[in-house]
């Protein structure tokens, strides 16, 4: 359903919310999983255990769609989102000196991490220095000698394996 806007707030009609597709996928997964599970329980086939397990797995996978539907329909007023996305107005902050201190420390730590990735070449594995060395240590080249190996002529492998003699005992029945 398309949202109907009243005073810049979307109002969704239909009762399913914004994520109707996730809702219907969850319902279909539940129905198919339950149907397969019940067929495995009540129909006399030789692969009933496969049907029971498959039905249970499909019902479990429907939980993913239920979580998507539920989390997609959570309503959060824009006033509560302002602080989370960095749009907090200075006059409404109300955090005092402690909040400003925490915000400054957080920004310094995150910028320090960001610049350390830039210095090392983009990430923990893409560094420009050898592993374990301090920053500023020049890279060392390692020479590896390689030789060409030719196959040997007249190599024969014997597959004759002798098995030990074993006896089997049977119980009188």
Coordinates of N, CA, C and O in Angstrom, one line a residue:
X1 N 0.8 -1.2 0.0 CA 0.0 0.0 0.0 C 0.9 1.2 0.0 O 1.9 1.3 0.7
X2 N 0.4 2.2 -0.7 CA 1.1 3.5 -0.7 C 0.8 4.3 0.5 O -0.4 4.3 0.9
X3 N 1.7 5.0 1.1 CA 1.4 5.8 2.3 C 0.6 7.0 1.9 O 0.8 7.6 0.9
X4 N -0.3 7.4 2.8 CA -1.0 8.6 2.7 C -0.4 9.6 3.6 O -0.3 9.4 4.8
X5 N 0.0 10.8 3.1 CA 0.7 11.8 4.0 C -0.3 12.8 4.5 O -1.0 13.4 3.8
X6 N -0.3 13.0 5.9 CA -1.0 14.0 6.5 C -0.1 14.7 7.5 O 0.5 14.1 8.4
X7 N 0.1 16.0 7.3 CA 1.0 16.8 8.1 C 2.4 16.2 8.1 O 3.1 16.1 9.1
X8 N 2.9 15.7 6.9 CA 4.3 15.2 6.7 C 4.5 13.9 7.5 O 5.7 13.4 7.5
X9 N 3.6 13.3 8.1 CA 3.7 12.0 8.7 C 3.0 11.0 7.9 O 1.8 11.1 7.7
X10 N 3.6 9.9 7.4 CA 2.9 8.9 6.6 C 2.0 8.1 7.5 O 2.3 7.7 8.6
X11 N 0.8 7.9 6.9 CA -0.2 7.1 7.6 C -0.5 5.9 6.6 O -0.9 6.1 5.5
X12 N -0.2 4.7 7.1 CA -0.4 3.5 6.3 C -1.7 2.9 6.5 O -2.1 2.7 7.6
X13 N -2.4 2.6 5.4 CA -3.7 1.9 5.5 C -3.5 0.4 5.3 O -2.6 0.0 4.6
X14 N -4.4 -0.3 5.9 CA -4.4 -1.8 5.6 C -4.0 -2.6 6.9 O -4.3 -3.8 6.9
X15 N -3.4 -2.1 7.9 CA -3.2 -2.8 9.1 C -1.9 -3.6 9.1 O -1.5 -4.1 10.1
X16 N -1.2 -3.8 7.9 CA 0.0 -4.6 7.9 C 1.2 -3.7 8.0 O 2.3 -4.3 8.2
X17 N 1.1 -2.4 7.9 CA 2.2 -1.6 8.1 C 3.0 -1.4 6.8 O 2.5 -1.7 5.7
X18 N 4.3 -1.0 6.9 CA 5.1 -0.7 5.8 C 5.6 -2.0 5.1 O 5.9 -2.0 3.9
X19 N 5.8 -3.1 5.8 CA 6.4 -4.3 5.3 C 5.5 -5.4 5.0 O 5.6 -6.5 5.6
X20 N 4.5 -5.2 4.2 CA 3.5 -6.2 3.9 C 4.1 -7.4 3.2 O 3.6 -8.5 3.5
X21 N 5.1 -7.2 2.4 CA 5.7 -8.3 1.7 C 6.4 -9.3 2.7 O 6.2 -10.5 2.6
X22 N 7.1 -8.7 3.7 CA 7.7 -9.6 4.7 C 6.6 -10.3 5.5 O 6.8 -11.5 5.9
X23 N 5.5 -9.7 5.8 CA 4.4 -10.3 6.5 C 3.9 -11.5 5.7 O 3.7 -12.6 6.2
X24 N 3.6 -11.3 4.4 CA 3.1 -12.4 3.6 C 4.1 -13.5 3.4 O 3.7 -14.7 3.3
X25 N 5.4 -13.2 3.2 CA 6.4 -14.2 3.1 C 6.5 -15.1 4.4 O 6.6 -16.3 4.4
X26 N 6.3 -14.4 5.6 CA 6.4 -15.1 6.8 C 5.2 -16.1 6.9 O 5.3 -17.2 7.4
X27 N 4.0 -15.6 6.5 CA 2.8 -16.5 6.6 C 3.0 -17.6 5.6 O 2.6 -18.8 6.0
X28 N 3.5 -17.4 4.4 CA 3.6 -18.5 3.4 C 4.7 -19.5 4.0 O 4.4 -20.7 3.9
X29 N 5.8 -19.0 4.5 CA 6.8 -20.0 5.1 C 6.2 -20.8 6.2 O 6.4 -22.0 6.3
X30 N 5.4 -20.2 7.1 CA 4.7 -20.9 8.1 C 3.8 -22.0 7.6 O 3.8 -23.1 8.1
X31 N 3.0 -21.6 6.6 CA 2.0 -22.6 6.1 C 2.7 -23.7 5.4 O 2.3 -24.9 5.6
X32 N 3.7 -23.4 4.5 CA 4.4 -24.5 3.8 C 5.1 -25.4 4.8 O 5.1 -26.6 4.7
X33 N 5.8 -24.8 5.7 CA 6.5 -25.6 6.7 C 5.6 -26.5 7.5 O 5.9 -27.6 7.8
X34 N 4.5 -25.9 8.0 CA 3.5 -26.7 8.7 C 2.9 -27.8 7.9 O 2.8 -29.0 8.3
X35 N 2.6 -27.5 6.6 CA 2.1 -28.6 5.7 C 3.1 -29.7 5.5 O 2.7 -30.9 5.6
X36 N 4.4 -29.3 5.2 CA 5.4 -30.4 5.0 C 5.6 -31.2 6.3 O 5.7 -32.4 6.3
X37 N 5.6 -30.5 7.4 CA 5.8 -31.2 8.7 C 4.6 -32.2 9.0 O 4.8 -33.3 9.4
X38 N 3.4 -31.8 8.7 CA 2.2 -32.6 9.0 C 2.2 -33.8 8.0 O 1.8 -34.9 8.3
X39 N 2.6 -33.6 6.7 CA 2.7 -34.7 5.8 C 3.7 -35.7 6.3 O 3.5 -36.9 6.2
X40 N 4.8 -35.2 6.8 CA 5.8 -36.1 7.3 C 5.4 -36.9 8.5 O 5.8 -38.1 8.7
X41 N 4.5 -36.3 9.3 CA 4.0 -37.0 10.5 C 2.9 -38.0 10.2 O 2.8 -39.1 10.6
X42 N 1.9 -37.6 9.3 CA 0.7 -38.4 9.1 C 0.6 -39.2 7.9 O -0.2 -40.1 7.8
X43 N 1.5 -39.0 6.9 CA 1.5 -39.8 5.6 C 2.5 -40.9 5.8 O 3.6 -40.7 6.2
X44 N 2.2 -42.1 5.3 CA 3.1 -43.2 5.4 C 4.0 -43.3 4.2 O 3.7 -43.9 3.2
X45 N 5.1 -42.6 4.3 CA 6.1 -42.6 3.3 C 7.5 -43.0 3.9 O 7.6 -42.8 5.1
X46 N 8.4 -43.5 3.1 CA 9.6 -44.0 3.7 C 10.6 -42.8 4.1 O 11.5 -43.0 4.8
X47 N 10.3 -41.6 3.5 CA 11.2 -40.5 3.9 C 10.5 -39.5 4.8 O 10.7 -38.3 4.7
X48 N 9.7 -40.0 5.7 CA 8.9 -39.1 6.6 C 9.8 -38.3 7.5 O 9.5 -37.1 7.8
X49 N 11.0 -38.8 7.9 CA 11.9 -38.0 8.7 C 12.5 -36.8 8.0 O 12.6 -35.7 8.6
X50 N 12.7 -36.9 6.7 CA 13.2 -35.8 5.9 C 12.1 -34.7 5.9 O 12.4 -33.5 6.0
X51 N 10.8 -35.1 5.7 CA 9.7 -34.2 5.7 C 9.5 -33.5 7.0 O 9.3 -32.3 7.1
X52 N 9.7 -34.2 8.1 CA 9.5 -33.6 9.4 C 10.6 -32.6 9.7 O 10.4 -31.4 10.1
X53 N 11.9 -32.9 9.4 CA 13.0 -32.0 9.6 C 12.9 -30.8 8.6 O 13.1 -29.7 9.0
X54 N 12.5 -31.0 7.4 CA 12.4 -29.9 6.4 C 11.3 -29.0 6.8 O 11.4 -27.8 6.7
X55 N 10.2 -29.5 7.3 CA 9.1 -28.7 7.7 C 9.5 -27.8 8.9 O 9.2 -26.6 9.0
X56 N 10.2 -28.4 9.8 CA 10.6 -27.6 11.0 C 11.6 -26.6 10.6 O 11.6 -25.4 11.2
X57 N 12.5 -26.8 9.7 CA 13.4 -25.8 9.2 C 12.8 -24.7 8.5 O 13.1 -23.5 8.7
X58 N 11.8 -25.0 7.7 CA 11.0 -23.9 7.0 C 10.3 -23.1 8.0 O 10.2 -21.8 7.9
X59 N 9.7 -23.7 9.0 CA 9.0 -22.9 10.0 C 10.0 -22.0 10.8 O 9.7 -20.8 11.1
X60 N 11.2 -22.5 11.1 CA 12.2 -21.7 11.7 C 12.6 -20.6 10.8 O 12.8 -19.5 11.3
X61 N 12.8 -20.8 9.5 CA 13.2 -19.7 8.6 C 12.1 -18.7 8.5 O 12.5 -17.5 8.2
X62 N 10.9 -19.0 8.8 CA 9.9 -18.0 8.7 C 10.1 -16.9 9.8 O 9.6 -15.8 9.7
X63 N 10.8 -17.3 10.9 CA 11.1 -16.3 11.9 C 11.9 -15.1 11.4 O 11.7 -14.0 11.9
X64 N 12.7 -15.4 10.4 CA 13.5 -14.3 9.8 C 12.5 -13.2 9.2 O 12.7 -12.0 9.4
X65 N 11.5 -13.7 8.5 CA 10.5 -12.8 7.9 C 9.7 -12.1 8.9 O 9.4 -10.9 8.8
X66 N 9.4 -12.8 10.0 CA 8.6 -12.1 11.1 C 9.4 -11.0 11.7 O 8.9 -10.0 12.1
X67 N 10.7 -11.3 11.9 CA 11.6 -10.2 12.5 C 11.7 -9.0 11.6 O 11.7 -7.9 12.0
X68 N 11.9 -9.3 10.3 CA 11.9 -8.2 9.3 C 10.6 -7.4 9.4 O 10.7 -6.2 9.3
X69 N 9.5 -8.1 9.4 CA 8.2 -7.4 9.4 C 8.1 -6.5 10.7 O 7.7 -5.4 10.6
X70 N 8.4 -7.1 11.8 CA 8.3 -6.4 13.1 C 9.2 -5.2 13.1 O 8.8 -4.1 13.5
X71 N 10.5 -5.4 12.8 CA 11.5 -4.3 13.0 C 11.2 -3.3 11.9 O 11.5 -2.1 12.1
X72 N 10.7 -3.6 10.8 CA 10.3 -2.6 9.8 C 9.2 -1.8 10.1 O 9.0 -0.7 9.5
X73 N 8.4 -2.2 11.1 CA 7.2 -1.4 11.4 C 7.3 -0.7 12.8 O 6.4 -0.2 13.3
X74 N 8.5 -0.7 13.3 CA 8.7 0.1 14.6 C 8.7 1.6 14.3 O 9.3 2.1 13.4
X75 N 7.8 2.3 15.0 CA 7.7 3.7 14.8 C 8.5 4.4 15.8 O 8.4 4.2 17.0
X76 N 9.4 5.3 15.3 CA 10.3 6.1 16.1 C 10.0 7.6 15.8 O 10.2 7.9 14.6
X77 N 9.6 8.4 16.7 CA 9.4 9.8 16.3 C 10.7 10.5 15.9 O 11.8 10.1 16.5
X78 N 10.7 11.4 15.0 CA 11.9 12.1 14.6 C 12.6 12.8 15.7 O 13.9 12.9 15.7
X79 N 11.9 13.2 16.7 CA 12.6 13.9 17.8 C 13.5 12.9 18.6 O 14.6 13.3 19.0
X80 N 13.2 11.6 18.6 CA 14.1 10.7 19.3 C 15.2 10.3 18.4 O 16.3 9.8 18.9
X81 N 15.1 10.4 17.1 CA 16.2 10.0 16.2 C 17.2 11.1 16.0 O 18.3 10.8 15.6
X82 N 16.9 12.3 16.4 CA 17.9 13.4 16.2 C 19.2 13.1 16.9 O 20.3 13.4 16.3
X83 N 19.2 12.6 18.1 CA 20.5 12.4 18.8 C 21.2 11.2 18.2 O 22.5 11.2 18.1
X84 N 20.5 10.2 17.7 CA 21.1 9.0 17.2 C 21.9 9.2 15.9 O 22.9 8.6 15.6
X85 N 21.4 10.2 15.0 CA 22.1 10.4 13.8 C 22.9 11.7 13.8 O 23.3 12.2 12.7
X86 N 23.2 12.2 14.9 CA 24.0 13.4 15.0 C 23.4 14.7 14.7 O 24.0 15.7 14.4
X87 N 22.1 14.8 14.8 CA 21.3 16.0 14.5 C 20.9 16.7 15.8 O 20.0 17.5 15.8
X88 N 21.5 16.4 16.9 CA 21.1 17.0 18.2 C 21.4 18.5 18.2 O 22.5 19.0 17.9
X89 N 20.4 19.2 18.5 CA 20.5 20.7 18.5 C 21.2 21.1 19.8 O 20.9 20.5 20.9
X90 N 22.0 22.0 19.7 CA 22.9 22.4 20.9 C 22.0 23.0 22.0 O 22.3 22.8 23.2
X91 N 21.0 23.7 21.7 CA 20.2 24.3 22.8 C 19.3 23.3 23.5 O 18.9 23.5 24.6
X92 N 19.0 22.2 22.8 CA 18.1 21.2 23.4 C 18.9 20.0 24.0 O 18.4 19.1 24.4
X93 N 20.2 20.1 23.9 CA 21.0 19.0 24.3 C 20.8 18.5 25.7 O 20.5 17.4 25.9
X94 N 20.9 19.4 26.6 CA 20.6 19.1 28.0 C 21.6 18.1 28.6 O 21.3 17.4 29.6
X95 N 22.7 17.8 27.9 CA 23.6 16.8 28.4 C 24.6 17.4 29.4 O 25.2 16.6 30.2
X96 N 24.9 18.7 29.4 CA 25.8 19.2 30.3 C 27.2 19.0 29.9 O 27.5 18.6 28.8
X97 N 28.1 19.2 30.9 CA 29.6 19.0 30.6 C 29.9 17.6 30.4 O 30.8 17.3 29.6
X98 N 29.3 16.6 31.1 CA 29.6 15.2 31.0 C 29.3 14.7 29.6 O 30.1 14.0 29.0
X99 N 28.1 15.1 29.0 CA 27.8 14.7 27.7 C 28.7 15.2 26.6 O 29.0 14.5 25.7
X100 N 29.1 16.5 26.8 CA 30.1 17.0 25.8 C 31.4 16.3 25.9 O 32.1 16.1 24.9
X101 N 31.8 16.0 27.1 CA 33.1 15.3 27.3 C 33.1 13.9 26.6 O 34.0 13.5 25.9
X102 N 32.0 13.2 26.9 CA 31.8 11.9 26.3 C 31.8 12.0 24.7 O 32.4 11.2 24.0
X103 N 31.1 13.0 24.2 CA 31.0 13.1 22.8 C 32.4 13.5 22.2 O 32.8 13.0 21.1
X104 N 33.2 14.3 22.9 CA 34.6 14.6 22.4 C 35.5 13.4 22.4 O 36.2 13.2 21.5
X105 N 35.4 12.7 23.5 CA 36.3 11.4 23.6 C 35.9 10.5 22.5 O 36.8 9.9 21.8
X106 N 34.6 10.3 22.3 CA 34.1 9.4 21.2 C 34.6 9.8 19.8 O 35.1 9.0 19.0
X107 N 34.5 11.1 19.5 CA 35.0 11.5 18.2 C 36.5 11.4 18.1 O 37.0 11.1 17.0
X108 N 37.3 11.6 19.1 CA 38.7 11.5 19.1 C 39.1 10.0 18.8 O 40.0 9.7 18.0
X109 N 38.4 9.1 19.5 CA 38.8 7.7 19.4 C 38.4 7.2 18.0 O 39.2 6.6 17.3
X110 N 37.3 7.6 17.5 CA 36.9 7.2 16.1 C 37.7 7.8 15.1 O 38.1 7.1 14.1
X111 N 38.1 9.0 15.2 CA 39.0 9.6 14.2 C 40.4 9.0 14.3 O 41.1 8.9 13.3
X112 N 40.9 8.6 15.5 CA 42.2 8.0 15.6 C 42.2 6.6 14.9 O 43.1 6.2 14.3
X113 N 41.1 5.9 15.1 CA 41.0 4.6 14.4 C 40.9 4.8 12.9 O 41.6 4.1 12.1
X114 N 40.2 5.8 12.4 CA 40.1 6.1 11.0 C 41.4 6.4 10.4 O 41.8 5.9 9.4
X115 N 42.2 7.3 11.1 CA 43.5 7.7 10.6 C 44.5 6.5 10.6 O 45.4 6.4 9.8
X116 N 44.4 5.6 11.6 CA 45.3 4.5 11.6 C 45.1 3.6 10.5 O 46.0 3.0 9.9
X117 N 43.8 3.4 10.0 CA 43.6 2.6 8.8 C 44.1 3.3 7.6 O 44.6 2.6 6.7
X118 N 44.1 4.6 7.5 CA 44.7 5.3 6.4 C 46.2 5.1 6.3 O 46.7 5.0 5.2
X119 N 46.8 5.2 7.5 CA 48.3 5.0 7.5 C 48.8 3.7 7.1 O 49.8 3.5 6.4
X120 N 48.0 2.6 7.5 CA 48.5 1.3 7.2 C 48.0 0.8 5.8 O 48.3 -0.4 5.5
X121 N 47.3 1.5 5.1 CA 46.9 1.1 3.7 C 45.5 0.6 3.6 O 45.2 -0.1 2.7
X122 N 44.6 0.9 4.5 CA 43.2 0.5 4.3 C 42.7 -0.6 5.2 O 41.5 -0.9 5.1
X123 N 43.4 -1.2 6.0 CA 42.9 -2.2 6.8 C 43.9 -3.0 7.5 O 45.1 -2.9 7.3
X124 N 43.5 -4.0 8.3 CA 44.4 -4.8 9.1 C 45.2 -5.7 8.2 O 46.4 -6.0 8.5
X125 N 44.7 -6.1 7.0 CA 45.5 -7.0 6.2 C 46.2 -6.3 5.0 O 47.1 -6.8 4.4
X126 N 45.8 -5.0 4.8 CA 46.4 -4.3 3.7 C 47.5 -3.4 4.1 O 47.7 -2.3 3.5
X127 N 48.2 -3.6 5.1 CA 49.2 -2.7 5.6 C 50.4 -2.6 4.7 O 50.7 -3.5 3.9
X128 N 51.2 -1.5 4.9 CA 52.4 -1.4 4.2 C 53.7 -1.7 5.0 O 54.8 -1.5 4.5
X129 N 53.5 -2.2 6.1 CA 54.6 -2.6 7.0 C 54.5 -4.1 7.3 O 53.5 -4.7 7.2
X130 N 55.7 -4.7 7.6 CA 55.6 -6.2 7.8 C 54.9 -6.4 9.1 O 54.8 -5.6 10.0
X131 N 54.3 -7.6 9.2 CA 53.5 -8.0 10.4 C 54.4 -8.0 11.6 O 55.5 -8.6 11.6
X132 N 54.0 -7.4 12.7 CA 54.7 -7.5 13.9 C 55.7 -6.3 14.1 O 56.2 -6.1 15.1
X133 N 56.0 -5.6 13.0 CA 57.0 -4.6 13.1 C 56.3 -3.3 13.5 O 55.2 -3.0 13.2
X134 N 57.1 -2.4 14.0 CA 56.5 -1.1 14.4 C 56.3 -0.2 13.2 O 56.9 -0.4 12.2
X135 N 55.4 0.8 13.3 CA 55.1 1.7 12.2 C 56.4 2.4 11.8 O 57.2 2.8 12.7
X136 N 56.6 2.6 10.6 CA 57.8 3.3 10.1 C 58.9 2.3 9.7 O 60.0 2.7 9.2
X137 N 58.8 1.0 10.0 CA 59.8 0.0 9.6 C 59.7 -0.3 8.1 O 58.6 -0.5 7.6
X138 N 60.8 -0.2 7.4 CA 60.7 -0.4 5.9 C 60.4 -1.9 5.7 O 60.8 -2.8 6.5
X139 N 59.8 -2.2 4.5 CA 59.5 -3.6 4.2 C 60.8 -4.2 3.7 O 61.6 -3.6 3.1
X140 N 60.9 -5.5 4.0 CA 62.0 -6.3 3.6 C 61.5 -7.3 2.5 O 60.5 -7.9 2.6
X141 N 62.4 -7.5 1.5 CA 62.0 -8.4 0.5 C 62.7 -9.8 0.8 O 63.8 -9.9 1.3
X142 N 61.9 -10.8 0.5 CA 62.4 -12.2 0.8 C 62.5 -12.9 -0.6 O 61.6 -12.9 -1.4
X143 N 63.7 -13.5 -0.8 CA 64.0 -14.2 -2.1 C 63.6 -15.6 -1.9 O 64.0 -16.3 -0.9
X144 N 62.9 -16.2 -2.8 CA 62.5 -17.6 -2.7 C 63.1 -18.3 -4.0 O 62.9 -17.9 -5.1
X145 N 63.9 -19.4 -3.7 CA 64.5 -20.1 -4.8 C 63.5 -21.2 -5.3 O 63.0 -21.9 -4.4
X146 N 63.4 -21.3 -6.6 CA 62.5 -22.3 -7.1 C 63.2 -23.2 -8.1 O 64.0 -22.6 -8.9
X147 N 63.0 -24.5 -8.1 CA 63.7 -25.3 -9.1 C 62.6 -26.1 -9.9 O 61.5 -26.4 -9.4
X148 N 62.9 -26.5 -11.1 CA 62.0 -27.3 -11.9 C 62.3 -28.7 -11.7 O 63.4 -29.2 -11.7
X149 N 61.2 -29.5 -11.5 CA 61.3 -30.9 -11.2 C 60.7 -31.6 -12.4 O 59.6 -31.4 -12.8
X150 N 61.5 -32.6 -12.9 CA 61.1 -33.4 -14.0 C 60.6 -34.8 -13.5 O 61.2 -35.3 -12.6
X151 N 59.6 -35.4 -14.1 CA 59.2 -36.7 -13.7 C 60.3 -37.7 -14.0 O 60.9 -37.7 -15.0
X152 N 60.4 -38.7 -13.1 CA 61.4 -39.8 -13.3 C 60.8 -40.8 -14.2 O 59.6 -41.1 -14.2
X153 N 61.7 -41.5 -15.0 CA 61.3 -42.5 -15.9 C 61.3 -43.9 -15.1 O 62.0 -44.0 -14.1
X154 N 60.5 -44.8 -15.6 CA 60.5 -46.2 -15.1 C 60.2 -46.3 -13.6 O 60.8 -47.0 -12.8
X155 N 59.3 -45.6 -13.2 CA 58.8 -45.7 -11.8 C 57.6 -46.5 -11.8 O 56.6 -46.2 -12.4
X156 N 57.6 -47.6 -11.0 CA 56.5 -48.5 -11.0 C 56.0 -48.7 -9.6 O 56.8 -48.8 -8.7
X157 N 54.7 -48.7 -9.4 CA 54.1 -48.8 -8.1 C 53.4 -50.1 -8.0 O 52.6 -50.4 -8.9
X158 N 53.7 -50.9 -7.0 CA 53.1 -52.2 -6.8 C 51.8 -52.0 -6.0 O 51.9 -51.4 -4.9
X159 N 50.7 -52.6 -6.4 CA 49.5 -52.5 -5.6 C 49.2 -53.8 -4.9 O 48.0 -54.1 -4.6
X160 N 50.2 -54.7 -4.8 CA 49.9 -56.0 -4.1 C 50.0 -55.8 -2.6 O 51.0 -55.6 -2.1
X161 N 48.8 -55.9 -2.0 CA 48.8 -55.8 -0.6 C 48.2 -57.1 0.0 O 47.2 -57.6 -0.5
X162 N 48.9 -57.7 0.9 CA 48.4 -58.9 1.5 C 47.6 -58.6 2.7 O 47.9 -57.8 3.6
X163 N 46.4 -59.3 2.7 CA 45.5 -59.1 3.8 C 45.7 -60.2 4.8 O 45.8 -61.4 4.4
X164 N 45.7 -60.0 6.1 CA 45.8 -61.1 7.1 C 44.5 -61.9 7.1 O 43.4 -61.4 6.8
X165 N 44.7 -63.2 7.4 CA 43.6 -64.1 7.4 C 42.8 -63.8 8.7 O 43.3 -63.8 9.8
X166 N 41.5 -63.6 8.5 CA 40.6 -63.4 9.7 C 39.5 -64.4 9.7 O 39.1 -64.9 8.6
X167 N 39.0 -64.7 10.8 CA 37.9 -65.6 10.9 C 36.7 -64.9 11.5 O 36.9 -64.0 12.3
X168 N 35.6 -65.3 11.2 CA 34.4 -64.7 11.8 C 33.6 -65.8 12.6 O 33.6 -67.0 12.3
X169 N 33.1 -65.4 13.7 CA 32.4 -66.3 14.5 C 30.9 -66.0 14.5 O 30.5 -64.8 14.4
X170 N 30.1 -67.0 14.5 CA 28.6 -66.8 14.4 C 28.1 -67.4 15.7 O 28.5 -68.4 16.2
X171 N 27.1 -66.8 16.2 CA 26.4 -67.3 17.4 C 25.4 -68.3 17.0 O 24.7 -68.2 16.0
X172 N 25.2 -69.4 17.8 CA 24.1 -70.4 17.4 C 22.7 -69.7 17.7 O 22.4 -69.3 18.8
X173 N 22.0 -69.7 16.7 CA 20.6 -69.1 16.8 C 19.6 -69.9 16.2 O 19.7 -70.6 15.3

